[in-house]
Amino acid sequence: MPAPTIVVFCHLRWDFVFQRPQHLLTRLARHFNIIVVEEPVRHEGGDYLKRTMVADNITICQPHTACPEWGFHDDQISHLRPLLADLVPDGVRPIVWFYTPMALPLLQGLDPSLIVYDCMDELSAFKNPPKQLLQRESALLAMADVVFTGGPSLYEAKRTRHHNAFCFPSSVDAAHFGQALDRSISAVQQASFKGPRLGFYGVIDERFDIDMLRAMADARPEWQLVMVGPVVKIDPAHLPRNENIHYMGQASYAELPPYLAGWDVCLMPFAMNESTKFISPTKVLEYMAAELPIVSTPVNDVKVPYGHVVAIADTAEAFIAACDAALAMTPAQTARMVQIERDIVANTSWDATASAMQEILLSTKRAGSGKRLAANETPINLGAVVNALPTHVELQPVAVPAGGVSAAQLQSADKVKVPAKA
């Protein structure tokens, strides 16, 4: 019997930074046939769909169209529907999994057995969001059978909007990042950087505090600040160019442990703005798996669950002082920190998270297909909802609850639904 199919609509490229979608989907591919539909690529000429098998049971479908609009824009839909008409064989009812609500019009014709929304970011808070995003998300929340969220802050923002929402915070591949415990594997790219190395890896965009980085470089010229990751959505010309700041560009997933192996302190200098209000950084647990000190700005999903081991600083002066303290830790302080980090890492894994998600998928049925509905629910007519989606509308921001939950609350079934070890 063939494996069931999951069709994923994603706003992130598979070969971009290796993060939540890649972690989850590579594990779910042990039990499902995964088809990932990426955002279109601009192409002068006839429209076509590029299919690439990137791993066992994972096919990436990359539409190439002549439409100049980026993303799953309304103007792209007429180009994409013919390309995706034979995405799954006749008679196959896939699970349809959304990372971006903007792809919702492409649901039409797929006859889903289940609709999943894995909300990993508050996309409406990012720079230049599509005007239809909030309306599309409301429609998706009305249609979805299951909602997963990437952290407690996002869960608090979405849980009142869906009856079947689950909090699945970022997890970690401890074995992969534990390679950094062998400090001798330090990346050759940073071998010439003499002095304490303080590093960050991830996307450098509007969520990154450029002024914080500049202040650190100015105040401590002896520090070597190693920035690993692509620069997107911000002008690279605005980045500080001190001699002790090193922009390494994007690194592969395999290259991250060697970078960590050569660092003395791990950094999370996120800007405190709307774009970081709901983020749950995957890197915090990866840094912990390398058993290194961590300094972060007060991102809620870092401060609340991990503030007892991650140094939290809300100003440049405090951030620099926290880094000074991390570099001056005694062996006894380091040993206490390492034990706490080990305990945290031991209680989570991407394998456990994917398994818990799989159990939910297998135990949930679509409304109108035998699913028991709450008293105030009615089955969703997919065609009617999708066809009714307005286009090119101006929307006012929707207020969502702020704040997060504690580590203890994460285990409370009446507060946050999260399976053990998820």
Coordinates of C-alpha atoms in Angstrom, one line a residue:
M1 CA 0.0 0.0 0.0
P2 CA 1.5 3.4 -1.0
A3 CA 2.4 5.9 1.7
P4 CA -0.2 8.7 2.2
T5 CA 0.7 12.0 0.6
I6 CA 1.3 15.4 2.2
V7 CA 1.3 18.4 -0.1
V8 CA 3.1 21.4 1.5
F9 CA 2.8 25.0 0.4
C10 CA 5.8 26.9 1.7
H11 CA 7.1 30.4 1.4
L12 CA 10.7 29.3 2.2
R13 CA 13.1 27.7 -0.3
W14 CA 14.1 24.1 0.6
D15 CA 17.8 25.0 -0.1
F16 CA 17.6 28.2 2.0
V17 CA 18.4 28.1 5.7
F18 CA 17.7 24.6 7.1
Q19 CA 14.9 25.2 9.7
R20 CA 11.5 24.0 10.9
P21 CA 10.0 22.8 7.6
Q22 CA 13.1 20.8 6.7
H23 CA 13.4 19.3 10.1
L24 CA 9.8 18.2 10.3
L25 CA 9.3 17.1 6.7
T26 CA 12.4 15.0 6.5
R27 CA 11.2 13.0 9.5
L28 CA 7.6 12.8 8.3
A29 CA 8.9 11.5 5.0
R30 CA 9.6 8.2 6.7
H31 CA 5.9 7.6 6.7
F32 CA 4.5 10.0 4.0
N33 CA 5.1 10.9 0.5
I34 CA 6.0 14.6 0.7
I35 CA 5.4 17.1 -2.1
V36 CA 6.6 20.6 -1.4
V37 CA 5.3 23.5 -3.6
E38 CA 7.6 26.5 -3.4
E39 CA 6.8 30.1 -4.3
P40 CA 7.2 30.7 -8.1
V41 CA 10.4 31.8 -9.7
R42 CA 10.3 34.5 -12.4
H43 CA 11.0 33.0 -15.8
E44 CA 10.9 34.7 -19.2
G45 CA 9.2 32.2 -21.5
G46 CA 6.6 29.4 -21.1
D47 CA 5.5 28.4 -17.6
Y48 CA 6.8 25.1 -16.3
L49 CA 7.1 23.1 -13.1
K50 CA 10.5 21.9 -12.0
R51 CA 10.4 18.8 -9.9
T52 CA 13.4 17.7 -7.8
M53 CA 13.6 14.8 -5.5
V54 CA 15.9 16.1 -2.7
A55 CA 15.5 13.0 -0.4
D56 CA 13.6 9.8 -0.1
N57 CA 9.9 10.6 -0.4
I58 CA 10.5 14.3 -0.7
T59 CA 9.9 16.1 -4.0
I60 CA 10.3 19.9 -4.4
C61 CA 8.0 21.5 -7.0
Q62 CA 9.3 24.9 -8.1
P63 CA 7.0 26.7 -10.5
H64 CA 8.6 29.0 -13.1
T65 CA 6.3 31.6 -14.5
A66 CA 6.4 34.8 -16.5
C67 CA 4.4 36.6 -13.9
P68 CA 6.4 39.5 -12.4
E69 CA 4.7 39.4 -9.0
W70 CA 6.6 37.6 -6.2
G71 CA 5.3 34.9 -3.9
F72 CA 1.8 33.3 -4.1
H73 CA 0.4 36.6 -5.4
D74 CA -3.1 36.7 -6.8
D75 CA -1.7 37.3 -10.3
Q76 CA 0.3 34.1 -10.0
I77 CA -2.7 31.8 -9.3
S78 CA -3.9 31.5 -12.9
H79 CA -0.3 30.5 -13.8
L80 CA 0.0 28.0 -11.0
R81 CA -3.2 26.1 -11.2
P82 CA -2.5 24.5 -14.6
L83 CA 1.1 23.6 -13.4
L84 CA -0.3 21.9 -10.3
A85 CA -3.3 20.2 -11.9
D86 CA -1.6 16.8 -11.8
L87 CA 0.3 17.3 -8.6
V88 CA -1.2 14.1 -7.1
P89 CA -2.7 11.2 -9.0
D90 CA -6.4 10.9 -9.5
G91 CA -8.1 9.5 -6.5
V92 CA -5.4 10.5 -4.0
R93 CA -6.7 12.7 -1.2
P94 CA -3.6 14.3 0.3
I95 CA -3.1 16.0 3.6
V96 CA -2.6 19.7 2.6
W97 CA -0.1 21.5 4.8
F98 CA 0.3 25.3 4.7
Y99 CA 3.2 27.3 5.9
T100 CA 1.8 30.4 4.2
P101 CA -1.9 31.3 4.1
M102 CA -1.2 33.1 0.8
A103 CA -1.3 29.8 -1.1
L104 CA -4.8 29.0 0.1
P105 CA -6.5 29.6 -3.3
L106 CA -4.4 26.6 -4.6
L107 CA -6.3 24.3 -2.3
Q108 CA -9.1 24.2 -4.8
G109 CA -9.1 20.9 -6.7
L110 CA -6.9 19.0 -4.3
D111 CA -9.7 17.2 -2.4
P112 CA -7.8 17.2 0.9
S113 CA -8.2 14.4 3.5
L114 CA -6.9 16.9 6.1
I115 CA -5.9 20.6 6.2
V116 CA -3.0 21.6 8.4
Y117 CA -1.6 25.0 9.2
D118 CA 1.8 24.9 10.7
C119 CA 2.2 28.5 11.9
M120 CA 5.9 29.0 12.4
D121 CA 6.0 32.8 12.2
E122 CA 3.7 35.8 12.5
L123 CA 4.2 36.6 8.8
S124 CA 2.0 39.7 8.9
A125 CA 4.6 41.3 11.3
F126 CA 7.5 40.8 8.8
K127 CA 8.7 43.5 6.4
N128 CA 6.3 44.3 3.5
P129 CA 3.7 41.5 4.1
P130 CA 1.1 40.9 1.4
K131 CA -2.0 43.0 1.8
Q132 CA -4.3 39.9 1.8
L133 CA -2.3 37.9 4.4
L134 CA -4.4 38.5 7.4
Q135 CA -7.7 37.8 5.5
R136 CA -6.2 34.6 4.0
E137 CA -5.0 33.5 7.5
S138 CA -8.5 34.0 8.9
A139 CA -9.9 31.9 6.0
L140 CA -7.3 29.2 6.6
L141 CA -8.0 29.1 10.3
A142 CA -11.7 28.6 9.5
M143 CA -10.9 25.7 7.1
A144 CA -8.0 23.9 8.9
D145 CA -8.5 20.7 10.8
V146 CA -5.3 21.1 12.8
V147 CA -3.2 24.1 13.7
F148 CA 0.4 23.7 14.9
T149 CA 2.3 26.7 16.3
G150 CA 6.1 27.2 16.5
G151 CA 6.2 28.5 20.0
P152 CA 4.2 29.5 23.1
S153 CA 3.7 33.2 22.0
L154 CA 2.3 32.1 18.7
Y155 CA 0.1 29.6 20.4
E156 CA -1.3 32.3 22.7
A157 CA -2.1 34.4 19.6
K158 CA -3.8 31.6 17.7
R159 CA -5.4 29.3 20.3
T160 CA -8.6 31.3 20.7
R161 CA -9.0 31.3 16.9
H162 CA -9.0 27.5 16.4
H163 CA -10.5 24.6 18.4
N164 CA -7.7 22.1 17.6
A165 CA -4.5 24.1 18.1
F166 CA -1.2 22.6 19.4
C167 CA 2.0 24.2 20.6
F168 CA 5.1 22.6 19.1
P169 CA 8.1 24.8 20.0
S170 CA 11.3 24.6 18.1
S171 CA 13.3 21.5 18.8
V172 CA 16.9 20.3 18.2
D173 CA 18.9 17.6 16.5
A174 CA 21.2 17.1 19.5
A175 CA 23.5 14.6 17.8
H176 CA 24.2 17.0 14.9
F177 CA 25.0 20.0 16.9
G178 CA 26.7 18.0 19.6
Q179 CA 29.5 17.5 17.0
A180 CA 30.6 21.0 18.1
L181 CA 31.7 19.5 21.5
D182 CA 34.9 18.5 19.6
R183 CA 36.3 22.0 19.6
S184 CA 39.1 20.8 17.2
I185 CA 36.7 20.8 14.3
S186 CA 36.4 24.6 14.3
A187 CA 35.7 25.9 10.8
V188 CA 38.8 26.8 8.8
Q189 CA 37.0 30.0 7.6
Q190 CA 37.4 31.5 11.1
A191 CA 40.8 30.2 11.9
S192 CA 42.5 33.6 11.3
F193 CA 40.1 35.5 13.6
K194 CA 42.4 35.9 16.7
G195 CA 40.7 36.7 20.0
P196 CA 37.5 35.7 21.6
R197 CA 35.0 34.7 18.9
L198 CA 31.3 35.6 19.5
G199 CA 29.0 34.2 16.9
F200 CA 25.6 34.3 15.4
Y201 CA 24.1 32.2 12.6
G202 CA 20.8 32.7 10.9
V203 CA 19.0 35.0 8.5
I204 CA 20.2 38.6 8.9
D205 CA 17.1 40.7 8.2
E206 CA 14.8 43.2 9.9
R207 CA 14.7 41.0 13.0
F208 CA 18.4 41.5 13.5
D209 CA 19.6 44.4 15.7
I210 CA 22.3 46.1 13.5
D211 CA 22.9 48.9 16.1
M212 CA 23.6 46.3 18.8
L213 CA 26.2 44.6 16.6
R214 CA 27.8 48.0 15.8
A215 CA 27.9 48.9 19.5
M216 CA 29.6 45.6 20.4
A217 CA 32.2 46.0 17.7
D218 CA 33.0 49.5 18.8
A219 CA 33.2 48.8 22.5
R220 CA 35.2 45.6 22.2
P221 CA 37.5 45.8 19.2
E222 CA 39.4 42.7 20.5
W223 CA 36.3 40.6 20.0
Q224 CA 35.8 38.8 16.7
L225 CA 32.1 38.9 15.8
V226 CA 31.3 36.1 13.4
M227 CA 28.0 36.5 11.5
V228 CA 27.0 33.4 9.5
G229 CA 23.9 33.7 7.3
P230 CA 22.4 35.4 4.3
V231 CA 21.4 39.0 4.3
V232 CA 17.8 39.5 3.1
K233 CA 15.2 42.3 3.0
I234 CA 17.7 44.8 4.3
D235 CA 20.3 46.8 2.5
P236 CA 23.8 45.3 3.1
A237 CA 25.2 48.8 2.9
H238 CA 23.6 49.5 6.2
L239 CA 25.5 46.8 8.0
P240 CA 28.4 47.9 10.2
R241 CA 31.8 47.2 8.6
N242 CA 34.2 47.2 11.6
E243 CA 37.3 45.2 11.1
N244 CA 36.3 42.8 13.8
I245 CA 32.9 41.9 12.2
H246 CA 33.1 39.0 9.8
Y247 CA 30.1 38.3 7.5
M248 CA 30.5 34.7 6.4
G249 CA 27.5 34.4 4.1
Q250 CA 25.1 31.5 4.2
A251 CA 26.4 28.2 5.5
S252 CA 25.0 24.7 5.0
Y253 CA 23.5 22.8 7.8
A254 CA 26.6 20.6 7.9
E255 CA 28.8 23.6 8.3
L256 CA 27.1 25.0 11.4
P257 CA 28.7 22.7 14.1
P258 CA 32.2 23.5 13.0
Y259 CA 31.4 27.2 13.3
L260 CA 30.0 26.6 16.8
A261 CA 33.1 24.6 17.8
G262 CA 35.3 27.7 17.4
W263 CA 33.1 30.1 19.3
D264 CA 33.3 31.3 22.9
V265 CA 29.9 32.9 23.1
C266 CA 26.7 32.4 21.1
L267 CA 24.7 35.5 20.2
M268 CA 21.0 36.2 19.6
P269 CA 20.9 40.0 19.1
F270 CA 17.4 40.3 17.9
A271 CA 15.8 43.7 17.5
M272 CA 12.8 44.1 19.7
N273 CA 10.1 45.1 17.3
E274 CA 6.9 43.7 15.8
S275 CA 8.7 41.2 13.6
T276 CA 10.2 39.5 16.7
K277 CA 7.2 39.6 19.0
F278 CA 6.2 36.0 18.2
I279 CA 9.5 34.4 17.1
S280 CA 10.7 31.2 18.7
P281 CA 14.4 30.9 17.6
T282 CA 15.5 27.3 16.7
K283 CA 19.1 28.3 17.3
V284 CA 18.8 28.6 21.1
L285 CA 18.6 24.8 21.5
E286 CA 21.2 24.3 18.9
Y287 CA 23.6 26.6 20.8
M288 CA 22.8 24.7 24.0
A289 CA 23.6 21.4 22.3
A290 CA 27.1 22.8 21.7
E291 CA 27.2 23.6 25.4
L292 CA 28.2 27.2 25.0
P293 CA 27.1 30.4 26.9
I294 CA 24.3 32.3 25.1
V295 CA 23.4 36.0 25.3
S296 CA 20.1 37.2 23.9
T297 CA 17.8 40.2 23.7
P298 CA 14.5 39.6 25.6
V299 CA 12.6 37.7 22.9
N300 CA 9.7 36.3 24.8
D301 CA 10.0 32.6 23.7
V302 CA 13.7 32.7 24.9
K303 CA 13.3 34.8 28.0
V304 CA 10.4 32.9 29.5
P305 CA 11.5 29.2 29.2
Y306 CA 15.2 29.7 29.1
G307 CA 16.0 32.9 31.1
H308 CA 17.5 30.8 33.9
V309 CA 20.4 29.7 31.6
V310 CA 20.4 32.3 28.7
A311 CA 21.7 35.7 29.6
I312 CA 19.0 38.3 28.7
A313 CA 19.9 41.9 28.0
D314 CA 17.7 44.6 26.7
T315 CA 20.3 47.4 25.9
A316 CA 23.6 47.4 24.1
E317 CA 25.4 48.1 27.4
A318 CA 23.8 45.2 29.1
F319 CA 24.3 42.9 26.2
I320 CA 28.1 43.7 26.1
A321 CA 28.3 43.3 29.9
A322 CA 26.6 39.9 29.6
C323 CA 29.1 38.8 27.0
D324 CA 31.9 40.0 29.2
A325 CA 30.5 37.8 32.0
A326 CA 30.1 34.8 29.7
L327 CA 33.8 35.1 28.7
A328 CA 34.8 35.4 32.4
M329 CA 32.9 32.3 33.6
T330 CA 34.7 30.2 36.1
P331 CA 35.0 26.4 35.6
A332 CA 32.3 25.9 38.3
Q333 CA 29.9 28.3 36.6
T334 CA 30.5 26.7 33.2
A335 CA 29.8 23.3 34.7
R336 CA 26.5 24.4 36.1
M337 CA 25.5 26.1 32.8
V338 CA 26.4 23.0 30.8
Q339 CA 24.3 20.7 33.1
I340 CA 21.2 22.9 32.7
E341 CA 21.7 23.0 28.9
R342 CA 22.1 19.2 28.8
D343 CA 18.9 18.7 30.8
I344 CA 16.9 21.0 28.5
V345 CA 18.3 19.4 25.3
A346 CA 17.6 15.9 26.6
N347 CA 13.9 16.7 26.9
T348 CA 13.3 17.6 23.3
S349 CA 14.0 16.4 19.8
W350 CA 12.7 16.9 16.3
D351 CA 12.1 13.2 16.1
A352 CA 9.7 13.3 19.1
T353 CA 8.0 16.5 17.7
A354 CA 7.5 14.9 14.3
S355 CA 6.1 11.7 15.9
A356 CA 3.7 13.6 18.0
M357 CA 2.5 15.6 15.0
Q358 CA 2.1 12.3 13.1
E359 CA -0.1 10.9 15.8
I360 CA -2.3 14.0 15.6
L361 CA -2.6 13.7 11.8
L362 CA -3.6 10.1 12.0
S363 CA -6.2 10.6 14.7
T364 CA -7.9 13.6 13.0
K365 CA -10.6 13.5 10.4
R366 CA -11.9 16.3 8.2
A367 CA -15.1 18.0 9.0
G368 CA -17.8 16.5 6.8
S369 CA -15.9 13.2 6.5
G370 CA -16.9 11.6 9.8
K371 CA -15.2 14.1 12.1
R372 CA -17.1 14.9 15.2
L373 CA -17.9 18.6 15.3
A374 CA -18.4 20.8 18.3
A375 CA -21.9 22.0 18.9
N376 CA -21.1 25.4 17.4
E377 CA -19.3 24.1 14.3
T378 CA -20.5 23.3 10.8
P379 CA -18.7 21.5 8.0
I380 CA -16.7 23.7 5.7
N381 CA -17.5 24.0 2.0
L382 CA -14.0 24.3 0.6
G383 CA -15.0 25.4 -2.9
A384 CA -17.3 28.1 -1.5
V385 CA -14.7 29.5 0.8
V386 CA -11.8 29.5 -1.7
N387 CA -13.9 31.0 -4.4
A388 CA -15.1 33.7 -2.1
L389 CA -11.6 34.9 -1.2
P390 CA -11.3 38.6 -2.2
T391 CA -8.2 39.8 -4.0
H392 CA -6.3 43.1 -3.8
V393 CA -8.0 44.3 -0.6
E394 CA -6.7 46.7 1.9
L395 CA -6.9 45.3 5.4
Q396 CA -6.6 46.8 8.8
P397 CA -4.2 45.1 11.3
V398 CA -5.9 42.6 13.6
A399 CA -5.1 42.8 17.3
V400 CA -3.7 39.6 18.7
P401 CA -2.8 38.7 22.3
A402 CA 0.7 39.4 23.3
G403 CA 2.9 37.6 25.8
G404 CA 3.9 34.1 26.3
V405 CA 3.7 31.2 28.7
S406 CA 6.2 29.7 31.1
A407 CA 8.0 26.4 30.8
A408 CA 5.7 25.0 33.4
Q409 CA 2.6 26.2 31.6
L410 CA 3.8 24.4 28.5
Q411 CA 3.1 21.1 30.2
S412 CA -0.4 22.2 31.3
A413 CA -3.1 20.6 29.2
D414 CA -5.7 23.2 30.0
K415 CA -3.3 26.0 29.0
V416 CA -1.2 24.8 26.1
K417 CA -1.8 21.5 24.3
V418 CA 1.7 20.1 23.7
P419 CA 2.5 16.3 23.8
A420 CA 5.3 15.3 26.2
K421 CA 8.8 15.9 24.8
A422 CA 7.4 17.9 21.9

